[in-house]
mmCIF file of C-alpha atoms in Angstrom:
data_model
loop_
_atom_site.group_PDB
_atom_site.id
_atom_site.type_symbol
_atom_site.label_atom_id
_atom_site.label_comp_id
_atom_site.label_asym_id
_atom_site.label_seq_id
_atom_site.Cartn_x
_atom_site.Cartn_y
_atom_site.Cartn_z
ATOM 1 C CA MET A 1306 -3.230 -1.120 6.026
ATOM 2 C CA ALA A 1307 -6.867 -1.528 5.145
ATOM 3 C CA PRO A 1308 -8.729 1.416 6.719
ATOM 4 C CA THR A 1309 -12.104 1.829 8.302
ATOM 5 C CA ILE A 1310 -13.128 5.192 6.886
ATOM 6 C CA PHE A 1311 -15.394 6.952 9.298
ATOM 7 C CA LEU A 1312 -17.547 9.840 8.186
ATOM 8 C CA LEU A 1313 -17.689 12.361 10.960
ATOM 9 C CA LEU A 1314 -21.122 13.804 10.237
ATOM 10 C CA ALA A 1315 -22.023 13.171 6.602
ATOM 11 C CA LEU A 1316 -21.611 10.610 3.866
ATOM 12 C CA PHE A 1317 -19.314 11.331 0.948
ATOM 13 C CA SER A 1318 -20.528 11.083 -2.625
ATOM 14 C CA ILE A 1319 -18.872 8.795 -5.148
ATOM 15 C CA VAL A 1320 -16.960 10.308 -8.040
ATOM 16 C CA GLU A 1321 -15.292 8.003 -10.534
ATOM 17 C CA SER A 1322 -11.960 8.878 -12.167
ATOM 18 C CA THR A 1323 -11.300 8.236 -15.834
ATOM 19 C CA ALA A 1324 -8.313 8.626 -18.090
ATOM 20 C CA GLY A 1325 -8.884 11.213 -20.785
ATOM 21 C CA GLU A 1326 -7.384 11.448 -24.231
ATOM 22 C CA GLY A 1327 -3.802 12.613 -24.273
ATOM 23 C CA GLY A 1328 -3.067 11.155 -20.863
ATOM 24 C CA GLY A 1329 -4.778 13.863 -18.755
ATOM 25 C CA LEU A 1330 -6.786 13.106 -15.664
ATOM 26 C CA LYS A 1331 -10.486 13.908 -15.853
ATOM 27 C CA LEU A 1332 -12.594 13.605 -12.752
ATOM 28 C CA GLU A 1333 -16.304 13.309 -13.428
ATOM 29 C CA LEU A 1334 -18.119 16.470 -12.297
ATOM 30 C CA ILE A 1335 -14.777 18.207 -11.727
ATOM 31 C CA ARG A 1336 -13.504 20.801 -14.199
ATOM 32 C CA HIS A 1337 -9.913 20.172 -13.255
ATOM 33 C CA ARG A 1338 -6.958 18.642 -15.071
ATOM 34 C CA LEU A 1339 -4.007 17.453 -13.033
ATOM 35 C CA SER A 1340 -0.849 17.271 -15.132
ATOM 36 C CA PRO A 1341 2.840 17.036 -14.387
ATOM 37 C CA ASP A 1342 4.466 20.466 -14.269
ATOM 38 C CA ASN A 1343 7.634 19.630 -16.147
ATOM 39 C CA VAL A 1344 7.473 16.303 -18.014
ATOM 40 C CA SER A 1345 5.792 14.541 -20.924
ATOM 41 C CA PRO A 1346 3.329 11.688 -20.236
ATOM 42 C CA MET A 1347 5.877 9.131 -19.052
ATOM 43 C CA ALA A 1348 6.417 7.322 -15.795
ATOM 44 C CA ALA A 1349 7.120 9.272 -12.632
ATOM 45 C CA LYS A 1350 9.848 7.501 -10.703
ATOM 46 C CA SER A 1351 10.647 7.472 -7.020
ATOM 47 C CA GLN A 1352 12.403 5.325 -4.465
ATOM 48 C CA ILE A 1353 11.114 3.284 -1.563
ATOM 49 C CA TRP A 1354 12.932 2.468 1.681
ATOM 50 C CA PRO A 1355 12.342 -0.111 4.435
ATOM 51 C CA GLU A 1356 11.321 1.339 7.800
ATOM 52 C CA THR A 1357 11.018 -1.337 10.488
ATOM 53 C CA SER A 1358 8.179 -3.474 9.053
ATOM 54 C CA GLN A 1359 6.800 -0.802 6.703
ATOM 55 C CA PHE A 1360 8.050 0.898 3.533
ATOM 56 C CA ILE A 1361 8.592 4.632 3.084
ATOM 57 C CA VAL A 1362 8.256 6.919 0.055
ATOM 58 C CA LYS A 1363 9.647 10.452 0.204
ATOM 59 C CA ILE A 1364 7.341 13.131 -1.227
ATOM 60 C CA ALA A 1365 8.204 16.832 -1.530
ATOM 61 C CA VAL A 1366 5.122 18.760 -0.394
ATOM 62 C CA GLY A 1367 4.543 22.492 -0.798
ATOM 63 C CA THR A 1368 6.393 25.613 -1.966
ATOM 64 C CA PRO A 1369 9.080 25.729 -0.662
ATOM 65 C CA PRO A 1370 8.959 21.935 -0.276
ATOM 66 C CA THR A 1371 8.862 19.948 2.932
ATOM 67 C CA GLU A 1372 10.067 16.351 2.552
ATOM 68 C CA VAL A 1373 7.413 13.974 3.860
ATOM 69 C CA HIS A 1374 8.330 10.340 4.579
ATOM 70 C CA ALA A 1375 5.047 8.482 4.066
ATOM 71 C CA ILE A 1376 4.155 4.818 4.583
ATOM 72 C CA PHE A 1377 3.364 3.241 1.209
ATOM 73 C CA ASP A 1378 -0.073 1.590 1.409
ATOM 74 C CA THR A 1379 -2.067 -0.207 -1.289
ATOM 75 C CA GLY A 1380 -4.789 -0.924 1.281
ATOM 76 C CA SER A 1381 -6.042 2.680 1.532
ATOM 77 C CA ASP A 1382 -6.519 5.735 -0.676
ATOM 78 C CA LEU A 1383 -5.825 9.012 1.103
ATOM 79 C CA PHE A 1384 -2.391 10.626 1.269
ATOM 80 C CA TRP A 1385 -2.082 12.509 4.542
ATOM 81 C CA ALA A 1386 0.764 14.104 6.441
ATOM 82 C CA GLN A 1387 1.142 15.456 9.966
ATOM 83 C CA CYS A 1388 0.341 19.132 9.682
ATOM 84 C CA ARG A 1389 0.677 22.253 11.807
ATOM 85 C CA PRO A 1390 -1.015 23.402 13.923
ATOM 86 C CA CYS A 1391 -1.090 20.066 15.732
ATOM 87 C CA VAL A 1392 -4.034 19.464 18.029
ATOM 88 C CA LYS A 1393 -2.560 16.042 18.684
ATOM 89 C CA CYS A 1394 0.415 14.701 16.737
ATOM 90 C CA TYR A 1395 2.639 11.744 17.507
ATOM 91 C CA ARG A 1396 6.369 12.437 17.887
ATOM 92 C CA GLN A 1397 8.096 13.120 14.570
ATOM 93 C CA THR A 1398 11.858 13.384 13.999
ATOM 94 C CA ASN A 1399 11.791 15.578 10.889
ATOM 95 C CA PRO A 1400 10.048 18.969 10.655
ATOM 96 C CA ILE A 1401 6.242 18.815 10.518
ATOM 97 C CA TYR A 1402 4.731 20.282 7.352
ATOM 98 C CA ASP A 1403 3.447 23.821 7.972
ATOM 99 C CA PRO A 1404 0.810 24.926 5.417
ATOM 100 C CA SER A 1405 1.118 28.566 6.486
ATOM 101 C CA LYS A 1406 4.629 28.603 4.993
ATOM 102 C CA SER A 1407 3.606 27.169 1.608
ATOM 103 C CA SER A 1408 2.408 29.461 -1.193
ATOM 104 C CA THR A 1409 0.675 26.576 -3.004
ATOM 105 C CA PHE A 1410 -1.474 25.205 -0.141
ATOM 106 C CA ARG A 1411 -5.237 25.530 -0.680
ATOM 107 C CA THR A 1412 -7.926 24.130 1.618
ATOM 108 C CA LEU A 1413 -10.947 22.567 -0.075
ATOM 109 C CA SER A 1414 -14.454 23.843 0.557
ATOM 110 C CA CYS A 1415 -17.371 21.523 1.149
ATOM 111 C CA LYS A 1416 -18.840 22.713 -2.156
ATOM 112 C CA SER A 1417 -15.829 21.454 -4.077
ATOM 113 C CA PRO A 1418 -16.401 18.081 -5.817
ATOM 114 C CA GLN A 1419 -12.790 17.245 -4.891
ATOM 115 C CA CYS A 1420 -13.926 17.201 -1.273
ATOM 116 C CA HIS A 1421 -16.024 14.148 -2.054
ATOM 117 C CA LEU A 1422 -13.687 11.916 -4.037
ATOM 118 C CA THR A 1423 -14.102 8.210 -3.372
ATOM 119 C CA GLY A 1424 -11.858 7.170 -0.502
ATOM 120 C CA SER A 1425 -11.339 10.618 1.017
ATOM 121 C CA GLY A 1426 -13.204 10.091 4.287
ATOM 122 C CA ALA A 1427 -14.628 13.581 3.858
ATOM 123 C CA ALA A 1428 -17.390 15.129 5.942
ATOM 124 C CA CYS A 1429 -18.860 18.606 6.303
ATOM 125 C CA SER A 1430 -20.982 20.131 9.054
ATOM 126 C CA GLY A 1431 -21.228 23.661 10.374
ATOM 127 C CA THR A 1432 -18.251 24.870 8.376
ATOM 128 C CA ASP A 1433 -17.296 25.451 4.769
ATOM 129 C CA THR A 1434 -13.949 23.701 5.220
ATOM 130 C CA CYS A 1435 -13.773 20.113 3.964
ATOM 131 C CA LYS A 1436 -12.861 17.956 6.950
ATOM 132 C CA TYR A 1437 -11.834 14.300 6.870
ATOM 133 C CA GLY A 1438 -11.450 11.354 9.213
ATOM 134 C CA TYR A 1439 -9.595 8.119 8.472
ATOM 135 C CA GLY A 1440 -9.212 5.151 10.794
ATOM 136 C CA TYR A 1441 -6.808 2.210 10.613
ATOM 137 C CA GLY A 1442 -6.374 -0.872 12.738
ATOM 138 C CA SER A 1443 -3.292 0.773 14.219
ATOM 139 C CA GLY A 1444 -4.339 4.415 14.444
ATOM 140 C CA SER A 1445 -6.291 7.316 12.980
ATOM 141 C CA THR A 1446 -5.937 10.751 11.414
ATOM 142 C CA GLN A 1447 -8.256 13.773 11.282
ATOM 143 C CA GLY A 1448 -7.841 17.155 9.674
ATOM 144 C CA GLU A 1449 -8.779 19.097 6.570
ATOM 145 C CA LEU A 1450 -8.597 18.177 2.905
ATOM 146 C CA ALA A 1451 -6.516 20.481 0.743
ATOM 147 C CA THR A 1452 -4.579 20.659 -2.512
ATOM 148 C CA GLU A 1453 -0.847 21.137 -2.755
ATOM 149 C CA LYS A 1454 2.106 20.957 -5.118
ATOM 150 C CA MET A 1455 4.018 17.683 -4.768
ATOM 151 C CA ALA A 1456 7.074 16.102 -6.337
ATOM 152 C CA VAL A 1457 8.807 12.722 -6.480
ATOM 153 C CA THR A 1458 12.487 12.172 -7.284
ATOM 154 C CA SER A 1459 14.138 9.154 -8.880
ATOM 155 C CA ARG A 1460 17.460 7.658 -7.884
ATOM 156 C CA SER A 1461 19.086 9.477 -10.826
ATOM 157 C CA GLY A 1462 17.819 12.789 -9.460
ATOM 158 C CA ALA A 1463 15.039 13.339 -11.999
ATOM 159 C CA THR A 1464 12.158 15.165 -10.304
ATOM 160 C CA THR A 1465 8.527 15.049 -11.434
ATOM 161 C CA SER A 1466 6.223 17.626 -9.856
ATOM 162 C CA PHE A 1467 2.422 17.910 -9.826
ATOM 163 C CA SER A 1468 0.167 20.783 -8.845
ATOM 164 C CA GLY A 1469 -3.216 20.543 -7.162
ATOM 165 C CA VAL A 1470 -2.901 17.096 -5.575
ATOM 166 C CA VAL A 1471 -5.642 16.444 -3.001
ATOM 167 C CA PHE A 1472 -4.317 15.312 0.387
ATOM 168 C CA GLY A 1473 -5.134 15.296 4.070
ATOM 169 C CA CYS A 1474 -3.564 17.922 6.311
ATOM 170 C CA GLY A 1475 -3.612 15.928 9.547
ATOM 171 C CA HIS A 1476 -3.996 17.945 12.753
ATOM 172 C CA ASN A 1477 -5.018 15.067 15.018
ATOM 173 C CA ASN A 1478 -3.068 11.839 14.458
ATOM 174 C CA SER A 1479 -2.436 8.850 16.673
ATOM 175 C CA GLY A 1480 -1.467 5.202 16.587
ATOM 176 C CA THR A 1481 1.586 3.012 16.271
ATOM 177 C CA PHE A 1482 3.358 5.273 13.778
ATOM 178 C CA ASN A 1483 7.012 5.793 14.635
ATOM 179 C CA ALA A 1484 8.985 9.044 14.614
ATOM 180 C CA ASN A 1485 10.302 8.480 11.076
ATOM 181 C CA GLU A 1486 6.822 7.945 9.607
ATOM 182 C CA MET A 1487 5.380 11.380 8.817
ATOM 183 C CA GLY A 1488 2.125 10.215 7.273
ATOM 184 C CA LEU A 1489 0.732 7.634 4.883
ATOM 185 C CA ILE A 1490 0.373 7.629 1.099
ATOM 186 C CA GLY A 1491 -2.555 5.607 -0.227
ATOM 187 C CA PHE A 1492 -2.133 3.791 -3.549
ATOM 188 C CA GLY A 1493 -5.535 2.086 -3.573
ATOM 189 C CA ARG A 1494 -8.042 2.139 -6.447
ATOM 190 C CA GLY A 1495 -10.178 5.000 -5.095
ATOM 191 C CA ALA A 1496 -10.381 8.339 -6.925
ATOM 192 C CA VAL A 1497 -8.484 10.248 -4.223
ATOM 193 C CA SER A 1498 -5.488 7.890 -4.153
ATOM 194 C CA PHE A 1499 -2.145 9.266 -5.279
ATOM 195 C CA VAL A 1500 -1.931 6.931 -8.279
ATOM 196 C CA SER A 1501 -5.516 7.686 -9.348
ATOM 197 C CA GLN A 1502 -4.805 11.415 -9.238
ATOM 198 C CA ILE A 1503 -1.444 11.560 -11.007
ATOM 199 C CA GLY A 1504 -1.407 8.270 -12.934
ATOM 200 C CA PRO A 1505 -3.448 9.282 -15.983
ATOM 201 C CA SER A 1506 -1.257 12.359 -16.522
ATOM 202 C CA VAL A 1507 1.841 10.154 -16.783
ATOM 203 C CA GLY A 1508 0.390 7.471 -19.005
ATOM 204 C CA GLY A 1509 -2.083 5.474 -16.929
ATOM 205 C CA ARG A 1510 -3.370 4.486 -13.512
ATOM 206 C CA LYS A 1511 -0.681 1.863 -13.007
ATOM 207 C CA PHE A 1512 2.464 1.470 -10.969
ATOM 208 C CA SER A 1513 5.114 -1.038 -9.991
ATOM 209 C CA LEU A 1514 7.308 -1.473 -6.956
ATOM 210 C CA CYS A 1515 9.767 -3.903 -5.441
ATOM 211 C CA LEU A 1516 9.733 -4.513 -1.673
ATOM 212 C CA MET A 1517 12.842 -5.711 0.126
ATOM 213 C CA PRO A 1518 12.907 -8.601 2.624
ATOM 214 C CA TYR A 1519 12.316 -7.922 6.317
ATOM 215 C CA ASN A 1520 15.329 -6.411 8.145
ATOM 216 C CA THR A 1521 16.972 -5.117 4.958
ATOM 217 C CA ASP A 1522 19.437 -2.299 5.693
ATOM 218 C CA PRO A 1523 17.262 0.869 5.771
ATOM 219 C CA ARG A 1524 19.903 2.718 3.748
ATOM 220 C CA ILE A 1525 19.125 0.500 0.732
ATOM 221 C CA SER A 1526 16.380 1.817 -1.507
ATOM 222 C CA SER A 1527 14.262 0.064 -4.097
ATOM 223 C CA SER A 1528 12.156 1.323 -7.005
ATOM 224 C CA LEU A 1529 8.683 2.797 -7.433
ATOM 225 C CA SER A 1530 7.406 3.716 -10.895
ATOM 226 C CA ILE A 1531 4.031 5.283 -11.781
ATOM 227 C CA GLY A 1532 2.441 5.464 -15.221
ATOM 228 C CA SER A 1533 3.743 4.568 -18.675
ATOM 229 C CA GLY A 1534 6.832 2.386 -18.467
ATOM 230 C CA SER A 1535 5.952 0.923 -15.077
ATOM 231 C CA GLU A 1536 4.560 -2.294 -16.596
ATOM 232 C CA VAL A 1537 6.062 -5.571 -15.358
ATOM 233 C CA LYS A 1538 7.046 -7.650 -18.382
ATOM 234 C CA GLY A 1539 9.455 -10.321 -19.538
ATOM 235 C CA PRO A 1540 10.285 -13.941 -18.706
ATOM 236 C CA GLY A 1541 8.919 -15.310 -15.460
ATOM 237 C CA VAL A 1542 6.084 -12.796 -15.106
ATOM 238 C CA ILE A 1543 2.838 -14.108 -13.609
ATOM 239 C CA THR A 1544 -0.290 -12.010 -14.213
ATOM 240 C CA ALA A 1545 -3.605 -12.360 -12.395
ATOM 241 C CA GLN A 1546 -6.952 -10.681 -13.022
ATOM 242 C CA LEU A 1547 -8.143 -8.525 -10.145
ATOM 243 C CA VAL A 1548 -11.704 -8.972 -8.890
ATOM 244 C CA ARG A 1549 -14.134 -6.065 -8.633
ATOM 245 C CA THR A 1550 -15.835 -6.095 -5.248
ATOM 246 C CA SER A 1551 -17.935 -3.606 -3.307
ATOM 247 C CA ASP A 1552 -14.666 -2.301 -1.851
ATOM 248 C CA GLN A 1553 -13.526 0.364 -4.336
ATOM 249 C CA THR A 1554 -10.110 0.669 -2.682
ATOM 250 C CA SER A 1555 -8.653 -2.829 -2.485
ATOM 251 C CA TYR A 1556 -6.704 -4.973 -4.931
ATOM 252 C CA SER A 1557 -8.579 -8.250 -4.571
ATOM 253 C CA LEU A 1558 -7.801 -11.724 -5.893
ATOM 254 C CA THR A 1559 -9.512 -15.069 -5.403
ATOM 255 C CA LEU A 1560 -7.265 -17.375 -3.368
ATOM 256 C CA LYS A 1561 -8.236 -21.020 -3.895
ATOM 257 C CA GLY A 1562 -5.671 -22.525 -1.557
ATOM 258 C CA ILE A 1563 -2.017 -22.765 -0.535
ATOM 259 C CA SER A 1564 0.392 -25.602 -1.218
ATOM 260 C CA VAL A 1565 3.156 -26.553 1.174
ATOM 261 C CA GLY A 1566 5.545 -28.511 -0.973
ATOM 262 C CA LYS A 1567 3.283 -30.892 -2.894
ATOM 263 C CA THR A 1568 0.478 -30.832 -0.306
ATOM 264 C CA PHE A 1569 -2.480 -28.649 -1.245
ATOM 265 C CA VAL A 1570 -4.295 -26.911 1.611
ATOM 266 C CA PRO A 1571 -7.681 -25.657 0.321
ATOM 267 C CA TYR A 1572 -8.878 -22.219 1.359
ATOM 268 C CA SER A 1573 -12.061 -23.699 2.761
ATOM 269 C CA THR A 1574 -13.234 -27.189 3.626
ATOM 270 C CA SER A 1575 -16.894 -26.239 3.319
ATOM 271 C CA GLY A 1576 -17.089 -25.220 -0.341
ATOM 272 C CA PRO A 1577 -15.508 -22.981 -2.974
ATOM 273 C CA PRO A 1578 -13.997 -19.710 -1.726
ATOM 274 C CA ALA A 1579 -15.764 -16.419 -2.327
ATOM 275 C CA LYS A 1580 -14.604 -14.304 -5.238
ATOM 276 C CA GLY A 1581 -12.114 -11.609 -4.230
ATOM 277 C CA ASN A 1582 -11.347 -13.228 -0.867
ATOM 278 C CA ALA A 1583 -7.696 -12.074 -0.707
ATOM 279 C CA ILE A 1584 -6.448 -8.463 -0.595
ATOM 280 C CA LEU A 1585 -2.920 -7.303 -1.466
ATOM 281 C CA ASP A 1586 -1.935 -4.801 1.225
ATOM 282 C CA THR A 1587 1.569 -3.300 1.395
ATOM 283 C CA GLY A 1588 0.637 -1.362 4.542
ATOM 284 C CA THR A 1589 0.194 -4.520 6.644
ATOM 285 C CA PRO A 1590 3.379 -6.505 7.374
ATOM 286 C CA PRO A 1591 2.041 -10.027 8.116
ATOM 287 C CA THR A 1592 -0.242 -12.104 5.935
ATOM 288 C CA LEU A 1593 -3.572 -12.565 7.716
ATOM 289 C CA LEU A 1594 -5.451 -15.818 7.169
ATOM 290 C CA PRO A 1595 -8.825 -17.040 8.452
ATOM 291 C CA LYS A 1596 -8.342 -19.043 11.624
ATOM 292 C CA GLU A 1597 -9.499 -22.355 10.201
ATOM 293 C CA LEU A 1598 -7.254 -22.071 7.117
ATOM 294 C CA TYR A 1599 -4.292 -20.943 9.197
ATOM 295 C CA GLY A 1600 -4.631 -23.911 11.524
ATOM 296 C CA ARG A 1601 -4.491 -26.427 8.686
ATOM 297 C CA LEU A 1602 -1.650 -24.558 6.960
ATOM 298 C CA ALA A 1603 0.431 -24.233 10.140
ATOM 299 C CA ALA A 1604 0.090 -27.949 10.858
ATOM 300 C CA GLU A 1605 1.432 -28.763 7.387
ATOM 301 C CA VAL A 1606 4.310 -26.303 7.750
ATOM 302 C CA ARG A 1607 5.320 -27.903 11.047
ATOM 303 C CA ARG A 1608 5.140 -31.340 9.475
ATOM 304 C CA GLN A 1609 7.449 -30.442 6.602
ATOM 305 C CA ILE A 1610 10.122 -28.393 8.376
ATOM 306 C CA PRO A 1611 12.839 -30.696 9.778
ATOM 307 C CA SER A 1612 13.699 -28.445 12.763
ATOM 308 C CA LYS A 1613 11.747 -28.161 15.987
ATOM 309 C CA PRO A 1614 9.823 -24.870 16.428
ATOM 310 C CA ILE A 1615 10.495 -22.511 19.319
ATOM 311 C CA ASP A 1616 7.886 -23.225 21.985
ATOM 312 C CA ASP A 1617 4.374 -23.142 20.491
ATOM 313 C CA THR A 1618 5.218 -20.799 17.622
ATOM 314 C CA LEU A 1619 6.161 -21.069 13.987
ATOM 315 C CA CYS A 1620 9.594 -19.606 14.704
ATOM 316 C CA TYR A 1621 12.708 -21.713 14.136
ATOM 317 C CA LYS A 1622 16.355 -21.471 15.108
ATOM 318 C CA GLY A 1623 17.387 -24.390 12.969
ATOM 319 C CA ASN A 1624 17.187 -25.448 9.354
ATOM 320 C CA LEU A 1625 13.985 -24.603 7.444
ATOM 321 C CA GLY A 1626 14.838 -27.131 4.760
ATOM 322 C CA ASN A 1627 13.815 -26.486 1.183
ATOM 323 C CA LEU A 1628 10.297 -25.430 2.056
ATOM 324 C CA VAL A 1629 8.363 -24.095 -0.929
ATOM 325 C CA MET A 1630 4.839 -22.707 -0.670
ATOM 326 C CA THR A 1631 2.528 -21.747 -3.528
ATOM 327 C CA LEU A 1632 -0.428 -19.382 -3.530
ATOM 328 C CA HIS A 1633 -3.075 -20.691 -5.916
ATOM 329 C CA PHE A 1634 -5.293 -17.978 -7.389
ATOM 330 C CA ASP A 1635 -8.292 -18.271 -9.650
ATOM 331 C CA GLY A 1636 -7.559 -18.646 -13.354
ATOM 332 C CA GLY A 1637 -4.736 -21.119 -12.881
ATOM 333 C CA VAL A 1638 -2.363 -18.468 -11.497
ATOM 334 C CA ASN A 1639 0.193 -20.013 -9.131
ATOM 335 C CA LEU A 1640 2.628 -17.814 -7.203
ATOM 336 C CA ARG A 1641 5.603 -19.778 -5.889
ATOM 337 C CA LEU A 1642 7.091 -18.562 -2.594
ATOM 338 C CA SER A 1643 10.475 -19.318 -1.078
ATOM 339 C CA THR A 1644 11.385 -18.954 2.591
ATOM 340 C CA ILE A 1645 12.364 -15.321 1.836
ATOM 341 C CA GLN A 1646 8.645 -14.571 1.484
ATOM 342 C CA THR A 1647 7.286 -16.997 4.058
ATOM 343 C CA PHE A 1648 9.736 -16.485 6.945
ATOM 344 C CA ASN A 1649 11.202 -13.270 8.358
ATOM 345 C CA LYS A 1650 14.734 -13.362 9.712
ATOM 346 C CA MET A 1651 14.572 -11.869 13.191
ATOM 347 C CA PRO A 1652 17.347 -9.910 14.989
ATOM 348 C CA ASP A 1653 18.150 -12.932 17.199
ATOM 349 C CA GLY A 1654 18.806 -15.079 14.126
ATOM 350 C CA SER A 1655 15.566 -17.043 14.277
ATOM 351 C CA PHE A 1656 13.088 -17.309 11.402
ATOM 352 C CA CYS A 1657 9.379 -16.632 11.994
ATOM 353 C CA PHE A 1658 6.421 -17.436 9.738
ATOM 354 C CA THR A 1659 5.057 -14.331 7.953
ATOM 355 C CA ALA A 1660 1.390 -15.331 8.325
ATOM 356 C CA MET A 1661 -0.910 -15.214 11.324
ATOM 357 C CA SER A 1662 -4.463 -16.194 12.242
ATOM 358 C CA VAL A 1663 -7.397 -13.750 12.341
ATOM 359 C CA ASP A 1664 -11.124 -13.976 12.987
ATOM 360 C CA ASP A 1665 -12.177 -13.086 9.467
ATOM 361 C CA LYS A 1666 -13.489 -14.936 6.430
ATOM 362 C CA ASP A 1667 -11.132 -13.131 4.020
ATOM 363 C CA ALA A 1668 -7.359 -13.143 3.704
ATOM 364 C CA LEU A 1669 -4.896 -10.283 3.495
ATOM 365 C CA ILE A 1670 -1.517 -10.776 1.845
ATOM 366 C CA GLY A 1671 0.942 -8.512 3.637
ATOM 367 C CA ASN A 1672 4.159 -6.877 2.553
ATOM 368 C CA SER A 1673 6.465 -9.598 3.938
ATOM 369 C CA MET A 1674 4.960 -12.182 1.594
ATOM 370 C CA MET A 1675 5.447 -9.806 -1.372
ATOM 371 C CA ALA A 1676 9.182 -9.324 -0.726
ATOM 372 C CA ASN A 1677 11.547 -9.827 -3.668
ATOM 373 C CA PHE A 1678 8.799 -9.596 -6.249
ATOM 374 C CA LEU A 1679 8.564 -6.760 -8.736
ATOM 375 C CA VAL A 1680 4.806 -6.218 -8.556
ATOM 376 C CA GLY A 1681 2.876 -4.267 -11.169
ATOM 377 C CA TYR A 1682 -0.633 -2.962 -10.465
ATOM 378 C CA ASP A 1683 -2.842 -1.820 -13.350
ATOM 379 C CA ILE A 1684 -6.086 -0.207 -12.218
ATOM 380 C CA ASP A 1685 -7.351 0.520 -15.728
ATOM 381 C CA ASN A 1686 -7.003 -3.118 -16.852
ATOM 382 C CA MET A 1687 -7.614 -4.607 -13.374
ATOM 383 C CA THR A 1688 -4.510 -6.813 -13.368
ATOM 384 C CA VAL A 1689 -1.578 -7.458 -11.063
ATOM 385 C CA SER A 1690 1.725 -8.959 -12.206
ATOM 386 C CA PHE A 1691 4.552 -10.579 -10.239
ATOM 387 C CA LYS A 1692 8.160 -11.111 -11.290
ATOM 388 C CA PRO A 1693 10.753 -12.711 -8.949
ATOM 389 C CA THR A 1694 13.429 -10.043 -8.419
ATOM 390 C CA ASP A 1695 16.222 -9.177 -5.992
ATOM 391 C CA CYS A 1696 14.668 -5.932 -4.825
ATOM 392 C CA THR A 1697 17.823 -4.821 -3.006
ATOM 393 C CA LYS A 1698 19.535 -4.324 -6.380
ATOM 394 C CA ILE A 1699 17.067 -2.249 -8.404
ATOM 395 C CA GLY A 1700 16.827 1.006 -6.437
#
């Protein structure tokens, strides 16, 4: 869910995060060390659940804790939750987090360097309280930046807690969020992201997760691991080098083209593709492709599938055949996709293509196309690794 961060009245300054010796997190210009409250520097583990076309992580926020069900998003940085008092909040099934009832809630002042971490959307004007504003294609959130105690719990019941995590207390939130989605947790590369804040204290700014196919039973959970031990290794692993771009949030790769069966469809017909032209974004369900590329790809998909599509769509009621697609990234990295990643099974039994056309020069690889891969992100080494996995069986 790649955001458009809007600064309400002032620009934020850039503060880089670095891993210190001994696994602690050191933020440049900030005399603050964020460490786990009750564990040694090893991976923090949590679970992840499907929620319609998104994926949810449960985070315990505050003292006493309120359980927040947040959309997991590698396309943004800030973790925010709906927060009382609500100026404007969308309907939420579970209790809304109330900072007045938490003994560990602390608002940030505009003088605090934490107010200006990269990716926070912070702005200050006429008040000492650090405000923020974050916009997405499907909604927005506004409120105040604060620190709070947070905890994640593994399937085995092991809980890892952290004090002083910066997050957004959202008082004005709108968009297409549903009643089970209580906020959004950003896992981008920016300094304010959840993984950038807690990762170094548990062995590194790295994490891995496994997303289930579309329409998986929402009672089935999968795995999320942060820090040491989260690395994706073993037979069948494909590793690609991430590209540094001007966007300090995104996980960017260079997509050279897509094969449908043995037919290669180049990314562009007018020359080599730009470096870092494809973003991995778990917060966006479909894969978004430039219009011209999508048109050529869709024509080849129609040609190779034996069944007739429904009307003028890439949805099918019949047999999809043995369609195999391959994403070709720079460096000779080829990611083979089955119909599990390229077609979503809809409630009516039809299968619909997981990509769509957009008016943009860059591509975005959405969560549907990453289903049934154990994916490891390593910010410190700028790599991403994929391993074919049945994600419904590793919760």
